[in-house]
PDB file of C-alpha atoms in Angstrom:
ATOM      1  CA  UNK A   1       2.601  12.913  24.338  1.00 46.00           C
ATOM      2  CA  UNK A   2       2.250  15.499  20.963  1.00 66.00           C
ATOM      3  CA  UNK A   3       5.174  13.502  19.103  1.00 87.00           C
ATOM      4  CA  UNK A   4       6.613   9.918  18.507  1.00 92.00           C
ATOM      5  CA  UNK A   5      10.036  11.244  20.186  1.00 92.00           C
ATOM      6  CA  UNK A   6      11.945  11.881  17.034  1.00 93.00           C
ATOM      7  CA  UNK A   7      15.158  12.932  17.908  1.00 92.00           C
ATOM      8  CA  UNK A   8      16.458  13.863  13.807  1.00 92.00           C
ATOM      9  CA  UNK A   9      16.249  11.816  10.345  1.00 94.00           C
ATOM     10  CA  UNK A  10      19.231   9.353  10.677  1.00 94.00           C
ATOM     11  CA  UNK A  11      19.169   8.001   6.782  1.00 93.00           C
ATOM     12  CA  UNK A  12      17.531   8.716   3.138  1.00 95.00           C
ATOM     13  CA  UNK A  13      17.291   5.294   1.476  1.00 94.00           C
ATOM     14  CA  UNK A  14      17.589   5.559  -2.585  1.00 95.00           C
ATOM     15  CA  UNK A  15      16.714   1.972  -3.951  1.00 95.00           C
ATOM     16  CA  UNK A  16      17.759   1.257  -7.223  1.00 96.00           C
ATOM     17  CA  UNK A  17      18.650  -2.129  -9.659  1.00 97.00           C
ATOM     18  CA  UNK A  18      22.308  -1.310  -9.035  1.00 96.00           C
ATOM     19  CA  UNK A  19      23.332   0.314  -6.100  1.00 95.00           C
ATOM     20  CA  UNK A  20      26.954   0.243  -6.832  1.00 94.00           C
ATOM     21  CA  UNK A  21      26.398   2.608 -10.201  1.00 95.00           C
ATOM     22  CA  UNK A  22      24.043   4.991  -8.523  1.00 96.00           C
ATOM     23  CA  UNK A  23      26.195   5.305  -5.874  1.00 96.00           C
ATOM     24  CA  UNK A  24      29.334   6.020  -8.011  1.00 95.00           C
ATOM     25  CA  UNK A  25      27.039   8.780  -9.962  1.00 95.00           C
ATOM     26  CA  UNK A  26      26.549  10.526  -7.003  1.00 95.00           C
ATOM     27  CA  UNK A  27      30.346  10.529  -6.051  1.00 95.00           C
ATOM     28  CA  UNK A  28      31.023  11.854  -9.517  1.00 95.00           C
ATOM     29  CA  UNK A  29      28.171  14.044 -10.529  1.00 95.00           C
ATOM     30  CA  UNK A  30      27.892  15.755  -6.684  1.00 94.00           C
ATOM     31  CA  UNK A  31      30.922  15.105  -4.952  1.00 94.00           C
ATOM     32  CA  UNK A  32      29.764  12.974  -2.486  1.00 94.00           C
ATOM     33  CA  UNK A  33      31.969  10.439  -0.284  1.00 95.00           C
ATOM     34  CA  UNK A  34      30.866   7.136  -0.104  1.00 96.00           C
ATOM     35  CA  UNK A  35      32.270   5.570   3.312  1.00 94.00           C
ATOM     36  CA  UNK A  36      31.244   2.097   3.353  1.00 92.00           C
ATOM     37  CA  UNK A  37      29.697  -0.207   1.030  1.00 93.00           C
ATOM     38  CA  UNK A  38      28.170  -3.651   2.433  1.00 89.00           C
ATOM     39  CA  UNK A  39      26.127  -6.981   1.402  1.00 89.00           C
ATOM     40  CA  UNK A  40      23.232  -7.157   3.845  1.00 81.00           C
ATOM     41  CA  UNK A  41      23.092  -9.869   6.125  1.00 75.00           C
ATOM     42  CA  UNK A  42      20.254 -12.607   4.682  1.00 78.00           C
ATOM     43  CA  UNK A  43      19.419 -11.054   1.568  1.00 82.00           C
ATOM     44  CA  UNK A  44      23.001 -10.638   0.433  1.00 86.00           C
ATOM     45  CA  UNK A  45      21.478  -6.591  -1.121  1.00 90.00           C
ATOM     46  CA  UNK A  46      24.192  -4.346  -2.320  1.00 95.00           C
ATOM     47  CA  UNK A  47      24.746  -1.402  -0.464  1.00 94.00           C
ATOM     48  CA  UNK A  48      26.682   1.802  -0.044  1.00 95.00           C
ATOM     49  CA  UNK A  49      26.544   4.674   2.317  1.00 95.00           C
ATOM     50  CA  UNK A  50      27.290   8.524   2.574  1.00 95.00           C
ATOM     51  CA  UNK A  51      27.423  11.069   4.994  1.00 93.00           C
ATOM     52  CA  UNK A  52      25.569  14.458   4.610  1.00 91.00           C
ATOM     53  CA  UNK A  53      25.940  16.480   8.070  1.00 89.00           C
ATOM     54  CA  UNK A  54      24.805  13.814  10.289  1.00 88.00           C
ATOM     55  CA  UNK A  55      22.585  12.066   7.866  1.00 93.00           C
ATOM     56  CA  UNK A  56      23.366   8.752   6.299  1.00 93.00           C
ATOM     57  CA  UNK A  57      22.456   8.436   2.526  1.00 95.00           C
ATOM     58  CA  UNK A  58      21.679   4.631   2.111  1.00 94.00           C
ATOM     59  CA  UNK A  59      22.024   3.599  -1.577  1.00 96.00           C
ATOM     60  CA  UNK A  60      20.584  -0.337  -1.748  1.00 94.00           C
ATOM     61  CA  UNK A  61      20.139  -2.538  -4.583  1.00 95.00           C
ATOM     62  CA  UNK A  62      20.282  -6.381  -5.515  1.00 95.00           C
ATOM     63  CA  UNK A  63      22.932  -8.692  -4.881  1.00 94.00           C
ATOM     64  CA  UNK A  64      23.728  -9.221  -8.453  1.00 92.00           C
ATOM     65  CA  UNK A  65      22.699  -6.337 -10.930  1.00 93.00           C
ATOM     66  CA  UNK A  66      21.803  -7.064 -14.231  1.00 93.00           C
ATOM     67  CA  UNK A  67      24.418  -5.027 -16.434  1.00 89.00           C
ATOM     68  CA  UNK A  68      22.384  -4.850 -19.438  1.00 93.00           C
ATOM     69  CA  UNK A  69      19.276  -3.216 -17.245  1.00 95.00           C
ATOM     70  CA  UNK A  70      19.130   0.741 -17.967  1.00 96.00           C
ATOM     71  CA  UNK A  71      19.721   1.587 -14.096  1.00 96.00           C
ATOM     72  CA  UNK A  72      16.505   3.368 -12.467  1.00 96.00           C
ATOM     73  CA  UNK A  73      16.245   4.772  -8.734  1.00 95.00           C
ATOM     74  CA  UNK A  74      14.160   6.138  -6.575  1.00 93.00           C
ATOM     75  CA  UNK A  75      13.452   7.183  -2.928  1.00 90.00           C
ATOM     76  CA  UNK A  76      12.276   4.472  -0.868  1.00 90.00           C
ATOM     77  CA  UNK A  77      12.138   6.676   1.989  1.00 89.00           C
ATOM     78  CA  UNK A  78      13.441   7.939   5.462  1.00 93.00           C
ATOM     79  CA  UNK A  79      14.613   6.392   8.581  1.00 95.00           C
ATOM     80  CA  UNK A  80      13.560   8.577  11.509  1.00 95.00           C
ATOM     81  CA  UNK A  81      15.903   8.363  14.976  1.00 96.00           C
ATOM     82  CA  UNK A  82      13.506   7.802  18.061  1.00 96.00           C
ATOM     83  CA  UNK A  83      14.065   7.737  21.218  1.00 94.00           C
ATOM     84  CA  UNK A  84      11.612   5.062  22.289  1.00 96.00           C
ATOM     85  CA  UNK A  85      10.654   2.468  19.529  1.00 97.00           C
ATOM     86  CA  UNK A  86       7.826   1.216  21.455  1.00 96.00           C
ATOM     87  CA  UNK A  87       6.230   4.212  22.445  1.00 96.00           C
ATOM     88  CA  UNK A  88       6.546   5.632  19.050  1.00 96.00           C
ATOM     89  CA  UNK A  89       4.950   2.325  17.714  1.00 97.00           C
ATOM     90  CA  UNK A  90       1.875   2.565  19.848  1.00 96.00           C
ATOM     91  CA  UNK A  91       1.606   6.145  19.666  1.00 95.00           C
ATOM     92  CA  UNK A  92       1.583   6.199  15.798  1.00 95.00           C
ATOM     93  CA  UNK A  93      -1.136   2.769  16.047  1.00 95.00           C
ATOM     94  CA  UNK A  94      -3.312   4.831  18.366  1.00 94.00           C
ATOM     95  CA  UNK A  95      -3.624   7.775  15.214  1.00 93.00           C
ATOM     96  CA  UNK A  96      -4.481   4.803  13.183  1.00 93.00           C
ATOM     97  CA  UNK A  97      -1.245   3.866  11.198  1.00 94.00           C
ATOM     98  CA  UNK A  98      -0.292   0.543  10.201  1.00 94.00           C
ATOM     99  CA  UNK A  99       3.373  -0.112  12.045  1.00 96.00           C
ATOM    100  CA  UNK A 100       5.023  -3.615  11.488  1.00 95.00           C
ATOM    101  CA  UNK A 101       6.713  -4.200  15.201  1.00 97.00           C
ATOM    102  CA  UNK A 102      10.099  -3.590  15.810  1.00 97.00           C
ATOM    103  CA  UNK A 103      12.420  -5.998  14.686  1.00 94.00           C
ATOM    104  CA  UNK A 104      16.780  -6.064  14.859  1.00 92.00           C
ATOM    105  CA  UNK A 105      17.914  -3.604  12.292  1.00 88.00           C
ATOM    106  CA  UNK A 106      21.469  -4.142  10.572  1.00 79.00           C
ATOM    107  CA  UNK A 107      23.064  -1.814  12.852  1.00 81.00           C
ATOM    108  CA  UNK A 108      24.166  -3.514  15.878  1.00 85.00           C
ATOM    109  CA  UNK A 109      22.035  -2.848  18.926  1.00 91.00           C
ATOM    110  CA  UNK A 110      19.155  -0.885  17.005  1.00 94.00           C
ATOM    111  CA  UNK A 111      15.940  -1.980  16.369  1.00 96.00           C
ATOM    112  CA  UNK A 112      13.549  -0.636  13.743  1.00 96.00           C
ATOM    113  CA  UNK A 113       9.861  -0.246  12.553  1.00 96.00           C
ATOM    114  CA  UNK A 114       8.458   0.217   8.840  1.00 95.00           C
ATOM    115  CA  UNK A 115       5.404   2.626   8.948  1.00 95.00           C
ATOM    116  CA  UNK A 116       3.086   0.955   6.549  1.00 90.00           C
ATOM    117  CA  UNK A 117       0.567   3.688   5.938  1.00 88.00           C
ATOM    118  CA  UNK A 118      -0.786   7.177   6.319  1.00 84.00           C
ATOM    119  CA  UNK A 119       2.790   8.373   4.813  1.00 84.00           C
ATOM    120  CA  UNK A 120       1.020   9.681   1.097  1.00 84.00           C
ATOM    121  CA  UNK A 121       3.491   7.554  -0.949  1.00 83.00           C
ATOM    122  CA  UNK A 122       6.842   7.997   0.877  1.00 82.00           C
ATOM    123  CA  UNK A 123       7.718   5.251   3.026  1.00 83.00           C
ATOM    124  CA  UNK A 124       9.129   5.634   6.483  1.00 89.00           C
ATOM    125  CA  UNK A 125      10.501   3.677   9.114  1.00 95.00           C
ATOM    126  CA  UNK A 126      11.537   4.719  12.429  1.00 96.00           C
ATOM    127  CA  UNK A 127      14.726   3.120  14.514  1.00 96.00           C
ATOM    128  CA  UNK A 128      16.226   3.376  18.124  1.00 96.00           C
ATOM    129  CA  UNK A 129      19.798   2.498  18.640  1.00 93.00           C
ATOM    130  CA  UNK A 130      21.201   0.787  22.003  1.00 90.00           C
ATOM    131  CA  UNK A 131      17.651  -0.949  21.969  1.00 88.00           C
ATOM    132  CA  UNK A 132      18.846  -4.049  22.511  1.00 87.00           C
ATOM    133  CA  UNK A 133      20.875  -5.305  25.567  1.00 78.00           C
ATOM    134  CA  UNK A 134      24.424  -6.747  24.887  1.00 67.00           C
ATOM    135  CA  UNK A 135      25.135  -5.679  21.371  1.00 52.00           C
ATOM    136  CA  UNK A 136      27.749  -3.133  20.934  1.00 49.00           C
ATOM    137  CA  UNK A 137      26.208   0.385  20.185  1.00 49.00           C
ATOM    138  CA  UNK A 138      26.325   1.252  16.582  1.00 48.00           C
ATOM    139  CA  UNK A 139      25.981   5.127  15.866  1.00 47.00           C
ATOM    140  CA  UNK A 140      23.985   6.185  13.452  1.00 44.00           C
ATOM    141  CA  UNK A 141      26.324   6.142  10.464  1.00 44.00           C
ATOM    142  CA  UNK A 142      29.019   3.876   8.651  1.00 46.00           C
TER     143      UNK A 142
END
């Protein structure tokens, strides 16, 4: 095996201190849809999703903003479609990465992996849908 069987980049994650603003800037300022907005399961986090093409622009932020807080953002990183989240895992340990092991995502079905180093300051994480038996199948967008 040459690759980790990525199959295409299935989201862009932009973490901010107030999702629901940054979010609504890029609706106004670029024209872009958002399709879904949710609180995620255990940590309550604000967020908001797009579609560009096929990829899913993930805006996340706290559960409660402060409103006084001059709103920042930044990239947190990308979410890589694989078709084998265990074999990508070990093949990315054997090159010497640190991988945390796959874990349930928030998308029904899907499991994911954070790729903890090696990535020169942008973080990645890699995720297989239908991964895990009996959950409905989720796509890979809101």
């Amino acid at each position: 095996m040459t690759g980790i069987g990525a199959t295409h980049i299935d989201h862009i994650v932009i973490s901010s201190n107030n999702s629901e603003v940054v979010a609504e800037t890029f609706h106004r300022n670029l024209g872009i849809e958002i399709r879904r907005t949710m609180s995620r399961p255990g940590t309550g986090a604000k967020l908001a999703f797009a579609k560009l093409g096929e990829v899913v622009l993930e805006f996340a932020g706290p559960p409660e903003p402060d409103p006084a807080a001059e709103v920042k953002a930044r990239l947190w990183g990308l979410v890589l479609a694989v078709a084998d989240i265990a074999a990508a895992v070990q093949r990315l340990r054997g090159l010497g990465y640190n991988v945390g092991d796959p874990k349930p995502a928030v998308q029904p079905g899907a499991l994911i992996a954070t790729v903890k180093s090696g990535t020169s300051g942008v973080p990645f994480a890699l995720i297989q849908y239908n991964a895990i038996p009996n959950e409905s199948p989720a796509g890979a967008a809101p």
